[in-house]
Structure formats: C-alpha cells, structure tokens
Amino acid sequence: MSDNHRLFDAEDGRLLAEAALRSITDSTARARGDDFLRILVRDLAQALDVQYVIAGRVAPLADGEGIRTLAVWGGADYLPNMEYSLRHTPCQDVTGQCMCFHASGIQADYPHDTLLVEMQAESYIGMPMIDTEGQTLGILSAIDTKPMDEDKRLLALSLLSIFAARGAAELQHQDREQQLEATVQRRTEALLAAQATLVEQEKMVALGTLVAGVAHEVNTPIGVAVTAASTMASYADDLIKCVSGERVSRSELLTTAQRLREGAQLIERNLARAADLIGNFKQLAVDQGSAHVSEVGVREHALSVVSAHGPELRKVGISVEVDIAPELRTRLDAGRWSQVLSNLLMNAAKHGYPNGGPGQVTLAARLALEGGVRWLLLEFADDGVGLSGEVRERLFEPFFTTKRGQGGSGLGMHIVYTIVHQMGGHVAVAPAAPDSAGCRIKLRLPVRD
C-alpha cells in the first residue's frame, strides 16, 4: 500500500471519528443519568457498526462482585437489563482499570463466560468508567459477532475513551444525588421526629396547666365542704349536750337541726361542684388520650372543655359564650376535637389579651349541607387585640409565635391545623366582624354517618 493511500485511510478514519463524536455528543447533550446511557449505547453501536454495546455499574452480587447493566443495545433494540458475575469475563479485566481488546476469538479466550456464547460474540473492546477519586464505577463495552479490524479498534478506542469519562461523570452525579437525597431524608425524618416530640411536649404542657388549674378549682369546694363538716361536728356536739340536759328546749333543737341541715346542704353543693369539675376534667383527659369516633352532643362537649379550662380563663378575665343548639349532635373523634377546642381557648387566653381581660370569646356551631356533603361549621371568635397581616399569614406555621422568649412554642395553632386536616376538615382565619377587633377562626369538619 502506498504512503498516499495510507494517509488517505488515516484521514478518512479521523473524519469518521470526528463525525461520530459530533453526532453522539449532539444526541446526548441534553440527556442525563440513565437516559444519557441509553442514548449512548445505541449511538455507539451505530457509529462502530457492532451488534452490542453495554453500559453497566459495578455492584456486589450474591457470588461476589459483578455488573448490573444500566443500558444494553442488542442490534435492533434495547435489551432488558441484567446482572452477571465478573468472574471469568473480559469485564473483570476492564474493572481493573485497563482497556481490554480482543479482535477475534473472544469465546475461546474466556470459555467460562456463558453470556459471550449466548451473544455469539467474536470480538470485544471495553473501557472502565472511573470517577474523579480513581474508583471504577462501571464499564462501557462494545461486542460484535464479527472480528474487529484495526480501523474499528482505533475508532472504538477513541469514542469509548471519551464517553466512558462522560459516563463516569453521570454515575458519580447519580451517586452524589442519592447521597444528598439520603442525607435530606435522614434530616427530614429527624426534624419530623423532633417536631412530633415538641408537639407532644406542648400537649403535655397544656395538660399540666389544665391539671394545675382544675386542682386549684377543686380545692375551693372541697375546702368549703371540709369546713362545713367541721362546723357540723360542732353543731352535733351542741345537739348532744342539749338532749343530755335536764331540760330540752324545742327551739334550741330546731335551731341546731336547721344548722345541721344547712351544713349538709353546703357540703352536698360543694361536693357536687367538685364532682362536676373532676368529671369534666376526666372526660377531657380520656378524650384527649383516645381516637374513637362516637356520637357527641356538640354543646355539652364544648361546655365540658370550657369548664375544664375555667380557672385559666377566669385568671385572665375571659368569659366564654357557647352559641350551640342543645339538640345538635354529630359523630366526632371526641379526643382530637377536645384538643382543637382546648388549643383555641388557650391561644386566645395567651395571645388575644396580652394585658389581660375583660374579654369575650364566642363558640358557635351549626350543621350545613354544601356540595352534597354535610359539614359541622364552627366559628371561634374573640374581641381581643386581633391579628396583624404577618400573623394572619403565618398563624398555622409550626414554631411561629408572637411570644418568642416568653414561653410561646409556636405549636398551638399548628396542632389545631394538623388535627383538623387529619379529620378531613379545613381551618382558616376569617376577616374580623365589621366595627370590631379580635380574631375569628372558622373550621369545617365533614359529618360522618
């Protein structure tokens, strides 16, 4: 062959390689990840005129290290991805970070590689995909059923070298994305766990405040009853002396008996008051620890929650009007509904009247049929300081509070929002009534049959 002919062949090879490089670069320019590799194996197979091109990732398998393919071109179409062991394969040599080329007789060189037999492979060329830290991430290999001549070897070598580096960058990018997603997932789970813990702590703080208030409230009627019982003992002693005397005065007997009756009535009233307080508190505590849907008298339930919070509300001078029809009954998760009402009342007490009362809170509820669905509509309103624009926008955000550094956790109204949505409802801040200050919150809950 003449020198001119050799130069002509070399020039043709260079032009062919440049054309193939431009074509593959253009087709893969906008692709990322697995899409990039699928386009790459197809275009490499066409440019090199080979039957198979495989892009695979090094992966641990049951019998040792292997290849998990990410894209396989099989002559006319993509083949399903597969896994195979590296043992006794030319790919094992490639993962050792060296180019592997067999112009012909590849099956004879690797007689234990059954995949080569299935492919009826005759020639093979493979390149490792190495990351920026020098680790082998995968392989890029071209396999043909015909021998490869020197020209095809040079073309394959140049193209595989370039695109193996690009493939390694894609695999490394995928790894970093997965690591980032895993980190984000772990931190998100940690934040959610921390938030759940804080929510539970907020509930316990609210319950602790409720317990302290009820305990103080119960002490009053019980103290009166104890005093009345002591006084009755004294009256009983007087009665015994009167009866034991030589002369018994009818008027003294009647007076002492009347005092004993009044004492007994005083004890009865105060013990009944204490029983009501304890009953309301017990029902509220049981409700908040349960998740059971049952038929609830809406007015009666609201009154029990208000009564349980009575000491805290009276401390800041807030009275509560419950504008709910006595006959209104519906099926509710009473436990979560108690928590909603409790948080609304305590939020008004803490934030609606920063300088104390007097104040008026109104709870109004009714049933309505909208869009073929029955709803329980509740409006909670107070005549306190109202909400600024920023507070209105962020009221239900977790950890948002206007009492930062003053004991406010910013979870009270977030708990309301979360519970209402868990119950299938909606909650929103409504515009204040005309010519009035304060805050109005509207809640909607679907009525269960």
mmCIF file of N, CA and C in Angstrom, residues 302-428:
data_model
loop_
_atom_site.group_PDB
_atom_site.id
_atom_site.type_symbol
_atom_site.label_atom_id
_atom_site.label_comp_id
_atom_site.label_asym_id
_atom_site.label_seq_id
_atom_site.Cartn_x
_atom_site.Cartn_y
_atom_site.Cartn_z
ATOM 1 N N ALA A 302 -68.581 20.969 74.245
ATOM 2 C CA ALA A 302 -67.896 22.266 74.288
ATOM 3 C C ALA A 302 -67.930 22.852 75.688
ATOM 4 N N LEU A 303 -69.077 22.731 76.374
ATOM 5 C CA LEU A 303 -69.185 23.251 77.733
ATOM 6 C C LEU A 303 -68.230 22.533 78.685
ATOM 7 N N SER A 304 -68.036 21.215 78.482
ATOM 8 C CA SER A 304 -67.132 20.478 79.366
ATOM 9 C C SER A 304 -65.689 20.936 79.160
ATOM 10 N N VAL A 305 -65.319 21.227 77.897
ATOM 11 C CA VAL A 305 -63.967 21.722 77.641
ATOM 12 C C VAL A 305 -63.797 23.108 78.260
ATOM 13 N N VAL A 306 -64.798 23.973 78.077
ATOM 14 C CA VAL A 306 -64.727 25.322 78.649
ATOM 15 C C VAL A 306 -64.643 25.254 80.169
ATOM 16 N N SER A 307 -65.429 24.361 80.767
ATOM 17 C CA SER A 307 -65.420 24.233 82.220
ATOM 18 C C SER A 307 -64.064 23.763 82.727
ATOM 19 N N ALA A 308 -63.461 22.808 82.014
ATOM 20 C CA ALA A 308 -62.156 22.299 82.426
ATOM 21 C C ALA A 308 -61.089 23.387 82.374
ATOM 22 N N HIS A 309 -61.246 24.324 81.458
ATOM 23 C CA HIS A 309 -60.284 25.418 81.333
ATOM 24 C C HIS A 309 -60.730 26.670 82.094
ATOM 25 N N GLY A 310 -61.816 26.550 82.850
ATOM 26 C CA GLY A 310 -62.370 27.702 83.550
ATOM 27 C C GLY A 310 -61.377 28.460 84.399
ATOM 28 N N PRO A 311 -60.565 27.786 85.242
ATOM 29 C CA PRO A 311 -59.629 28.537 86.092
ATOM 30 C C PRO A 311 -58.662 29.404 85.294
ATOM 31 N N GLU A 312 -58.100 28.861 84.217
ATOM 32 C CA GLU A 312 -57.143 29.626 83.413
ATOM 33 C C GLU A 312 -57.820 30.795 82.722
ATOM 34 N N LEU A 313 -59.051 30.581 82.251
ATOM 35 C CA LEU A 313 -59.773 31.658 81.557
ATOM 36 C C LEU A 313 -60.163 32.766 82.531
ATOM 37 N N ARG A 314 -60.631 32.391 83.722
ATOM 38 C CA ARG A 314 -61.022 33.409 84.697
ATOM 39 C C ARG A 314 -59.814 34.196 85.191
ATOM 40 N N LYS A 315 -58.635 33.541 85.226
ATOM 41 C CA LYS A 315 -57.425 34.210 85.677
ATOM 42 C C LYS A 315 -57.126 35.441 84.822
ATOM 43 N N VAL A 316 -57.396 35.344 83.514
ATOM 44 C CA VAL A 316 -57.131 36.479 82.624
ATOM 45 C C VAL A 316 -58.403 37.263 82.312
ATOM 46 N N GLY A 317 -59.500 36.931 82.976
ATOM 47 C CA GLY A 317 -60.726 37.715 82.832
ATOM 48 C C GLY A 317 -61.496 37.458 81.552
ATOM 49 N N ILE A 318 -61.501 36.191 81.061
ATOM 50 C CA ILE A 318 -62.204 35.864 79.819
ATOM 51 C C ILE A 318 -63.445 35.048 80.146
ATOM 52 N N SER A 319 -64.568 35.486 79.602
ATOM 53 C CA SER A 319 -65.797 34.698 79.686
ATOM 54 C C SER A 319 -66.078 34.077 78.321
ATOM 55 N N VAL A 320 -66.744 32.939 78.323
ATOM 56 C CA VAL A 320 -66.989 32.196 77.085
ATOM 57 C C VAL A 320 -68.482 32.003 76.906
ATOM 58 N N GLU A 321 -68.979 32.380 75.735
ATOM 59 C CA GLU A 321 -70.376 32.128 75.373
ATOM 60 C C GLU A 321 -70.415 30.991 74.365
ATOM 61 N N VAL A 322 -71.175 29.949 74.674
ATOM 62 C CA VAL A 322 -71.299 28.797 73.776
ATOM 63 C C VAL A 322 -72.633 28.903 73.055
ATOM 64 N N ASP A 323 -72.590 29.299 71.789
ATOM 65 C CA ASP A 323 -73.793 29.508 70.987
ATOM 66 C C ASP A 323 -74.020 28.288 70.093
ATOM 67 N N ILE A 324 -74.449 27.199 70.735
ATOM 68 C CA ILE A 324 -74.673 25.941 70.024
ATOM 69 C C ILE A 324 -76.009 25.381 70.496
ATOM 70 N N ALA A 325 -76.838 24.956 69.565
ATOM 71 C CA ALA A 325 -78.155 24.414 69.912
ATOM 72 C C ALA A 325 -77.994 23.147 70.756
ATOM 73 N N PRO A 326 -78.759 23.000 71.831
ATOM 74 C CA PRO A 326 -78.626 21.824 72.707
ATOM 75 C C PRO A 326 -78.857 20.509 71.968
ATOM 76 N N GLU A 327 -79.705 20.540 70.940
ATOM 77 C CA GLU A 327 -80.038 19.291 70.232
ATOM 78 C C GLU A 327 -79.018 18.907 69.161
ATOM 79 N N LEU A 328 -78.001 19.747 68.950
ATOM 80 C CA LEU A 328 -77.023 19.466 67.891
ATOM 81 C C LEU A 328 -76.106 18.312 68.325
ATOM 82 N N ARG A 329 -76.216 17.220 67.599
ATOM 83 C CA ARG A 329 -75.389 16.046 67.864
ATOM 84 C C ARG A 329 -74.799 15.555 66.544
ATOM 85 N N THR A 330 -73.582 15.049 66.612
ATOM 86 C CA THR A 330 -72.950 14.506 65.408
ATOM 87 C C THR A 330 -71.862 13.533 65.824
ATOM 88 N N ARG A 331 -71.384 12.762 64.865
ATOM 89 C CA ARG A 331 -70.324 11.798 65.142
ATOM 90 C C ARG A 331 -68.966 12.483 64.966
ATOM 91 N N LEU A 332 -68.140 12.397 66.001
ATOM 92 C CA LEU A 332 -66.837 13.066 66.004
ATOM 93 C C LEU A 332 -65.806 12.190 66.691
ATOM 94 N N ASP A 333 -64.554 12.435 66.340
ATOM 95 C CA ASP A 333 -63.450 11.917 67.139
ATOM 96 C C ASP A 333 -63.309 12.886 68.317
ATOM 97 N N ALA A 334 -63.966 12.552 69.419
ATOM 98 C CA ALA A 334 -64.069 13.482 70.541
ATOM 99 C C ALA A 334 -62.702 13.850 71.107
ATOM 100 N N GLY A 335 -61.758 12.917 71.081
ATOM 101 C CA GLY A 335 -60.440 13.204 71.637
ATOM 102 C C GLY A 335 -59.735 14.321 70.895
ATOM 103 N N ARG A 336 -59.661 14.191 69.574
ATOM 104 C CA ARG A 336 -58.963 15.219 68.803
ATOM 105 C C ARG A 336 -59.760 16.527 68.781
ATOM 106 N N TRP A 337 -61.081 16.419 68.807
ATOM 107 C CA TRP A 337 -61.907 17.630 68.827
ATOM 108 C C TRP A 337 -61.685 18.398 70.140
ATOM 109 N N SER A 338 -61.508 17.674 71.252
ATOM 110 C CA SER A 338 -61.200 18.325 72.529
ATOM 111 C C SER A 338 -59.894 19.093 72.441
ATOM 112 N N GLN A 339 -58.890 18.489 71.792
ATOM 113 C CA GLN A 339 -57.600 19.157 71.662
ATOM 114 C C GLN A 339 -57.724 20.436 70.837
ATOM 115 N N VAL A 340 -58.546 20.397 69.791
ATOM 116 C CA VAL A 340 -58.750 21.588 68.958
ATOM 117 C C VAL A 340 -59.356 22.716 69.792
ATOM 118 N N LEU A 341 -60.438 22.421 70.509
ATOM 119 C CA LEU A 341 -61.098 23.452 71.311
ATOM 120 C C LEU A 341 -60.173 23.953 72.425
ATOM 121 N N SER A 342 -59.437 23.034 73.044
ATOM 122 C CA SER A 342 -58.509 23.438 74.114
ATOM 123 C C SER A 342 -57.466 24.414 73.584
ATOM 124 N N ASN A 343 -56.881 24.089 72.437
ATOM 125 C CA ASN A 343 -55.838 24.950 71.894
ATOM 126 C C ASN A 343 -56.384 26.298 71.454
ATOM 127 N N LEU A 344 -57.601 26.332 70.926
ATOM 128 C CA LEU A 344 -58.209 27.606 70.539
ATOM 129 C C LEU A 344 -58.421 28.488 71.771
ATOM 130 N N LEU A 345 -58.930 27.890 72.842
ATOM 131 C CA LEU A 345 -59.181 28.663 74.057
ATOM 132 C C LEU A 345 -57.881 29.178 74.663
ATOM 133 N N MET A 346 -56.877 28.314 74.755
ATOM 134 C CA MET A 346 -55.609 28.722 75.369
ATOM 135 C C MET A 346 -54.857 29.718 74.489
ATOM 136 N N ASN A 347 -55.011 29.599 73.167
ATOM 137 C CA ASN A 347 -54.374 30.573 72.277
ATOM 138 C C ASN A 347 -54.985 31.954 72.482
ATOM 139 N N ALA A 348 -56.311 31.998 72.643
ATOM 140 C CA ALA A 348 -56.966 33.287 72.895
ATOM 141 C C ALA A 348 -56.522 33.863 74.228
ATOM 142 N N ALA A 349 -56.421 32.995 75.256
ATOM 143 C CA ALA A 349 -56.028 33.474 76.580
ATOM 144 C C ALA A 349 -54.598 34.019 76.581
ATOM 145 N N LYS A 350 -53.684 33.378 75.817
ATOM 146 C CA LYS A 350 -52.279 33.781 75.828
ATOM 147 C C LYS A 350 -51.995 34.968 74.924
ATOM 148 N N HIS A 351 -52.646 34.997 73.757
ATOM 149 C CA HIS A 351 -52.262 35.964 72.730
ATOM 150 C C HIS A 351 -53.324 37.020 72.431
ATOM 151 N N GLY A 352 -54.600 36.659 72.650
ATOM 152 C CA GLY A 352 -55.658 37.609 72.314
ATOM 153 C C GLY A 352 -55.757 38.755 73.301
ATOM 154 N N TYR A 353 -55.299 38.514 74.535
ATOM 155 C CA TYR A 353 -55.409 39.528 75.587
ATOM 156 C C TYR A 353 -54.073 39.613 76.317
ATOM 157 N N PRO A 354 -53.068 40.180 75.676
ATOM 158 C CA PRO A 354 -51.731 40.219 76.287
ATOM 159 C C PRO A 354 -51.692 40.979 77.603
ATOM 160 N N ASN A 355 -52.624 41.916 77.800
ATOM 161 C CA ASN A 355 -52.667 42.705 79.040
ATOM 162 C C ASN A 355 -53.809 42.271 79.941
ATOM 163 N N GLY A 356 -54.369 41.107 79.666
ATOM 164 C CA GLY A 356 -55.493 40.622 80.456
ATOM 165 C C GLY A 356 -56.827 41.137 79.935
ATOM 166 N N GLY A 357 -57.920 40.615 80.535
ATOM 167 C CA GLY A 357 -59.263 40.981 80.102
ATOM 168 C C GLY A 357 -59.710 42.297 80.708
ATOM 169 N N PRO A 358 -61.017 42.528 80.742
ATOM 170 C CA PRO A 358 -62.035 41.519 80.418
ATOM 171 C C PRO A 358 -62.120 41.245 78.923
ATOM 172 N N GLY A 359 -62.556 40.022 78.602
ATOM 173 C CA GLY A 359 -62.700 39.633 77.213
ATOM 174 C C GLY A 359 -63.850 38.659 77.041
ATOM 175 N N GLN A 360 -64.333 38.594 75.817
ATOM 176 C CA GLN A 360 -65.463 37.716 75.498
ATOM 177 C C GLN A 360 -65.078 36.811 74.336
ATOM 178 N N VAL A 361 -65.206 35.509 74.540
ATOM 179 C CA VAL A 361 -64.962 34.519 73.493
ATOM 180 C C VAL A 361 -66.281 33.852 73.164
ATOM 181 N N THR A 362 -66.536 33.657 71.885
ATOM 182 C CA THR A 362 -67.780 33.020 71.444
ATOM 183 C C THR A 362 -67.464 31.770 70.639
ATOM 184 N N LEU A 363 -68.145 30.677 71.005
ATOM 185 C CA LEU A 363 -68.074 29.433 70.233
ATOM 186 C C LEU A 363 -69.444 29.193 69.624
ATOM 187 N N ALA A 364 -69.521 29.217 68.301
ATOM 188 C CA ALA A 364 -70.795 28.989 67.622
ATOM 189 C C ALA A 364 -70.627 27.831 66.653
ATOM 190 N N ALA A 365 -71.625 26.958 66.574
ATOM 191 C CA ALA A 365 -71.544 25.806 65.677
ATOM 192 C C ALA A 365 -72.914 25.503 65.095
ATOM 193 N N ARG A 366 -72.898 24.982 63.875
ATOM 194 C CA ARG A 366 -74.140 24.562 63.213
ATOM 195 C C ARG A 366 -73.795 23.534 62.143
ATOM 196 N N LEU A 367 -74.815 22.814 61.690
ATOM 197 C CA LEU A 367 -74.652 21.869 60.591
ATOM 198 C C LEU A 367 -75.096 22.531 59.297
ATOM 199 N N ALA A 368 -74.418 22.198 58.193
ATOM 200 C CA ALA A 368 -74.773 22.764 56.894
ATOM 201 C C ALA A 368 -74.526 21.710 55.825
ATOM 202 N N LEU A 369 -75.326 21.780 54.759
ATOM 203 C CA LEU A 369 -75.185 20.881 53.614
ATOM 204 C C LEU A 369 -74.613 21.672 52.458
ATOM 205 N N GLU A 370 -73.405 21.306 52.027
ATOM 206 C CA GLU A 370 -72.733 22.008 50.933
ATOM 207 C C GLU A 370 -72.154 20.996 49.963
ATOM 208 N N GLY A 371 -72.523 21.104 48.701
ATOM 209 C CA GLY A 371 -71.998 20.193 47.691
ATOM 210 C C GLY A 371 -72.328 18.747 47.949
ATOM 211 N N GLY A 372 -73.489 18.498 48.532
ATOM 212 C CA GLY A 372 -73.890 17.129 48.819
ATOM 213 C C GLY A 372 -73.215 16.531 50.040
ATOM 214 N N VAL A 373 -72.422 17.327 50.760
ATOM 215 C CA VAL A 373 -71.713 16.849 51.954
ATOM 216 C C VAL A 373 -72.201 17.634 53.167
ATOM 217 N N ARG A 374 -72.471 16.909 54.252
ATOM 218 C CA ARG A 374 -72.854 17.581 55.492
ATOM 219 C C ARG A 374 -71.601 17.972 56.254
ATOM 220 N N TRP A 375 -71.599 19.222 56.713
ATOM 221 C CA TRP A 375 -70.443 19.765 57.418
ATOM 222 C C TRP A 375 -70.855 20.296 58.780
ATOM 223 N N LEU A 376 -69.954 20.146 59.746
ATOM 224 C CA LEU A 376 -70.085 20.845 61.015
ATOM 225 C C LEU A 376 -69.255 22.118 60.896
ATOM 226 N N LEU A 377 -69.920 23.266 60.982
ATOM 227 C CA LEU A 377 -69.250 24.558 60.847
ATOM 228 C C LEU A 377 -69.110 25.175 62.233
ATOM 229 N N LEU A 378 -67.872 25.480 62.603
ATOM 230 C CA LEU A 378 -67.607 26.093 63.902
ATOM 231 C C LEU A 378 -66.932 27.435 63.681
ATOM 232 N N GLU A 379 -67.419 28.452 64.409
ATOM 233 C CA GLU A 379 -66.753 29.751 64.378
ATOM 234 C C GLU A 379 -66.291 30.086 65.790
ATOM 235 N N PHE A 380 -65.000 30.353 65.907
ATOM 236 C CA PHE A 380 -64.395 30.735 67.181
ATOM 237 C C PHE A 380 -63.999 32.204 67.059
ATOM 238 N N ALA A 381 -64.531 33.054 67.947
ATOM 239 C CA ALA A 381 -64.257 34.493 67.850
ATOM 240 C C ALA A 381 -63.939 35.057 69.224
ATOM 241 N N ASP A 382 -62.998 36.014 69.244
ATOM 242 C CA ASP A 382 -62.731 36.741 70.476
ATOM 243 C C ASP A 382 -62.705 38.237 70.155
ATOM 244 N N ASP A 383 -62.743 39.064 71.190
ATOM 245 C CA ASP A 383 -62.718 40.523 70.995
ATOM 246 C C ASP A 383 -61.404 41.102 71.500
ATOM 247 N N GLY A 384 -60.314 40.318 71.309
ATOM 248 C CA GLY A 384 -59.006 40.735 71.779
ATOM 249 C C GLY A 384 -58.310 41.687 70.826
ATOM 250 N N VAL A 385 -56.981 41.636 70.821
ATOM 251 C CA VAL A 385 -56.195 42.613 70.057
ATOM 252 C C VAL A 385 -56.197 42.336 68.568
ATOM 253 N N GLY A 386 -56.637 41.152 68.151
ATOM 254 C CA GLY A 386 -56.691 40.847 66.727
ATOM 255 C C GLY A 386 -55.344 40.393 66.181
ATOM 256 N N LEU A 387 -55.280 40.272 64.846
ATOM 257 C CA LEU A 387 -54.096 39.739 64.183
ATOM 258 C C LEU A 387 -53.545 40.752 63.190
ATOM 259 N N SER A 388 -52.216 40.891 63.201
ATOM 260 C CA SER A 388 -51.589 41.704 62.164
ATOM 261 C C SER A 388 -51.550 40.910 60.864
ATOM 262 N N GLY A 389 -51.194 41.586 59.774
ATOM 263 C CA GLY A 389 -51.136 40.912 58.487
ATOM 264 C C GLY A 389 -50.162 39.749 58.489
ATOM 265 N N GLU A 390 -48.987 39.942 59.093
ATOM 266 C CA GLU A 390 -47.988 38.867 59.125
ATOM 267 C C GLU A 390 -48.472 37.693 59.952
ATOM 268 N N VAL A 391 -49.067 37.982 61.109
ATOM 269 C CA VAL A 391 -49.564 36.906 61.966
ATOM 270 C C VAL A 391 -50.678 36.137 61.266
ATOM 271 N N ARG A 392 -51.549 36.858 60.573
ATOM 272 C CA ARG A 392 -52.656 36.219 59.847
ATOM 273 C C ARG A 392 -52.110 35.233 58.807
ATOM 274 N N GLU A 393 -51.037 35.641 58.104
ATOM 275 C CA GLU A 393 -50.465 34.791 57.059
ATOM 276 C C GLU A 393 -49.760 33.571 57.626
ATOM 277 N N ARG A 394 -49.179 33.716 58.814
ATOM 278 C CA ARG A 394 -48.315 32.660 59.345
ATOM 279 C C ARG A 394 -48.897 31.960 60.565
ATOM 280 N N LEU A 395 -50.164 32.187 60.855
ATOM 281 C CA LEU A 395 -50.761 31.714 62.106
ATOM 282 C C LEU A 395 -50.597 30.212 62.314
ATOM 283 N N PHE A 396 -50.724 29.420 61.237
ATOM 284 C CA PHE A 396 -50.719 27.968 61.387
ATOM 285 C C PHE A 396 -49.348 27.346 61.119
ATOM 286 N N GLU A 397 -48.341 28.175 60.897
ATOM 287 C CA GLU A 397 -46.997 27.636 60.668
ATOM 288 C C GLU A 397 -46.440 27.057 61.969
ATOM 289 N N PRO A 398 -45.723 25.918 61.877
ATOM 290 C CA PRO A 398 -45.095 25.389 63.095
ATOM 291 C C PRO A 398 -43.999 26.317 63.591
ATOM 292 N N PHE A 399 -43.956 26.498 64.899
ATOM 293 C CA PHE A 399 -42.932 27.278 65.602
ATOM 294 C C PHE A 399 -43.046 28.780 65.377
ATOM 295 N N PHE A 400 -44.138 29.235 64.746
ATOM 296 C CA PHE A 400 -44.342 30.684 64.641
ATOM 297 C C PHE A 400 -45.105 31.151 65.868
ATOM 298 N N THR A 401 -44.562 32.133 66.591
ATOM 299 C CA THR A 401 -45.223 32.643 67.784
ATOM 300 C C THR A 401 -44.907 34.119 67.961
ATOM 301 N N THR A 402 -45.845 34.834 68.526
ATOM 302 C CA THR A 402 -45.614 36.237 68.879
ATOM 303 C C THR A 402 -45.087 36.349 70.310
ATOM 304 N N LYS A 403 -44.878 35.194 70.966
ATOM 305 C CA LYS A 403 -44.396 35.176 72.344
ATOM 306 C C LYS A 403 -43.016 34.533 72.432
ATOM 307 N N ARG A 404 -42.199 34.716 71.387
ATOM 308 C CA ARG A 404 -40.863 34.146 71.393
ATOM 309 C C ARG A 404 -40.070 34.673 72.594
ATOM 310 N N GLY A 405 -39.500 33.754 73.351
ATOM 311 C CA GLY A 405 -38.739 34.142 74.534
ATOM 312 C C GLY A 405 -39.611 34.383 75.751
ATOM 313 N N GLN A 406 -40.946 34.211 75.602
ATOM 314 C CA GLN A 406 -41.864 34.428 76.730
ATOM 315 C C GLN A 406 -42.675 33.165 77.007
ATOM 316 N N GLY A 407 -42.122 32.016 76.597
ATOM 317 C CA GLY A 407 -42.795 30.751 76.872
ATOM 318 C C GLY A 407 -43.650 30.247 75.739
ATOM 319 N N GLY A 408 -43.696 30.978 74.607
ATOM 320 C CA GLY A 408 -44.502 30.525 73.476
ATOM 321 C C GLY A 408 -43.714 29.558 72.614
ATOM 322 N N SER A 409 -44.315 28.381 72.298
ATOM 323 C CA SER A 409 -43.628 27.389 71.481
ATOM 324 C C SER A 409 -43.955 27.538 70.007
ATOM 325 N N GLY A 410 -45.083 28.198 69.682
ATOM 326 C CA GLY A 410 -45.467 28.334 68.283
ATOM 327 C C GLY A 410 -46.099 27.078 67.713
ATOM 328 N N LEU A 411 -46.584 26.175 68.587
ATOM 329 C CA LEU A 411 -47.157 24.918 68.101
ATOM 330 C C LEU A 411 -48.658 24.802 68.332
ATOM 331 N N GLY A 412 -49.225 25.699 69.138
ATOM 332 C CA GLY A 412 -50.643 25.569 69.487
ATOM 333 C C GLY A 412 -51.559 25.572 68.277
ATOM 334 N N MET A 413 -51.458 26.607 67.427
ATOM 335 C CA MET A 413 -52.339 26.702 66.269
ATOM 336 C C MET A 413 -51.919 25.730 65.169
ATOM 337 N N HIS A 414 -50.639 25.356 65.132
ATOM 338 C CA HIS A 414 -50.214 24.322 64.187
ATOM 339 C C HIS A 414 -50.863 22.990 64.542
ATOM 340 N N ILE A 415 -50.987 22.700 65.836
ATOM 341 C CA ILE A 415 -51.676 21.481 66.268
ATOM 342 C C ILE A 415 -53.137 21.522 65.832
ATOM 343 N N VAL A 416 -53.786 22.683 65.987
ATOM 344 C CA VAL A 416 -55.170 22.843 65.517
ATOM 345 C C VAL A 416 -55.265 22.530 64.024
ATOM 346 N N TYR A 417 -54.384 23.146 63.236
ATOM 347 C CA TYR A 417 -54.384 22.955 61.775
ATOM 348 C C TYR A 417 -54.175 21.484 61.426
ATOM 349 N N THR A 418 -53.191 20.848 62.084
ATOM 350 C CA THR A 418 -52.876 19.458 61.773
ATOM 351 C C THR A 418 -54.032 18.537 62.109
ATOM 352 N N ILE A 419 -54.622 18.699 63.293
ATOM 353 C CA ILE A 419 -55.717 17.813 63.719
ATOM 354 C C ILE A 419 -56.926 17.977 62.816
ATOM 355 N N VAL A 420 -57.290 19.232 62.512
ATOM 356 C CA VAL A 420 -58.467 19.470 61.666
ATOM 357 C C VAL A 420 -58.281 18.834 60.297
ATOM 358 N N HIS A 421 -57.097 18.963 59.708
ATOM 359 C CA HIS A 421 -56.850 18.351 58.402
ATOM 360 C C HIS A 421 -56.810 16.833 58.502
ATOM 361 N N GLN A 422 -56.296 16.285 59.602
ATOM 362 C CA GLN A 422 -56.334 14.835 59.797
ATOM 363 C C GLN A 422 -57.763 14.330 59.875
ATOM 364 N N MET A 423 -58.666 15.155 60.369
ATOM 365 C CA MET A 423 -60.074 14.775 60.470
ATOM 366 C C MET A 423 -60.831 15.049 59.180
ATOM 367 N N GLY A 424 -60.111 15.473 58.127
ATOM 368 C CA GLY A 424 -60.736 15.705 56.826
ATOM 369 C C GLY A 424 -61.353 17.073 56.667
ATOM 370 N N GLY A 425 -61.025 18.005 57.563
ATOM 371 C CA GLY A 425 -61.648 19.321 57.519
ATOM 372 C C GLY A 425 -60.715 20.415 57.069
ATOM 373 N N HIS A 426 -61.157 21.650 57.288
ATOM 374 C CA HIS A 426 -60.396 22.837 56.904
ATOM 375 C C HIS A 426 -60.481 23.858 58.034
ATOM 376 N N VAL A 427 -59.437 24.666 58.155
ATOM 377 C CA VAL A 427 -59.434 25.738 59.138
ATOM 378 C C VAL A 427 -58.807 26.961 58.491
ATOM 379 N N ALA A 428 -59.376 28.119 58.762
ATOM 380 C CA ALA A 428 -58.858 29.355 58.154
ATOM 381 C C ALA A 428 -59.193 30.528 59.054
#
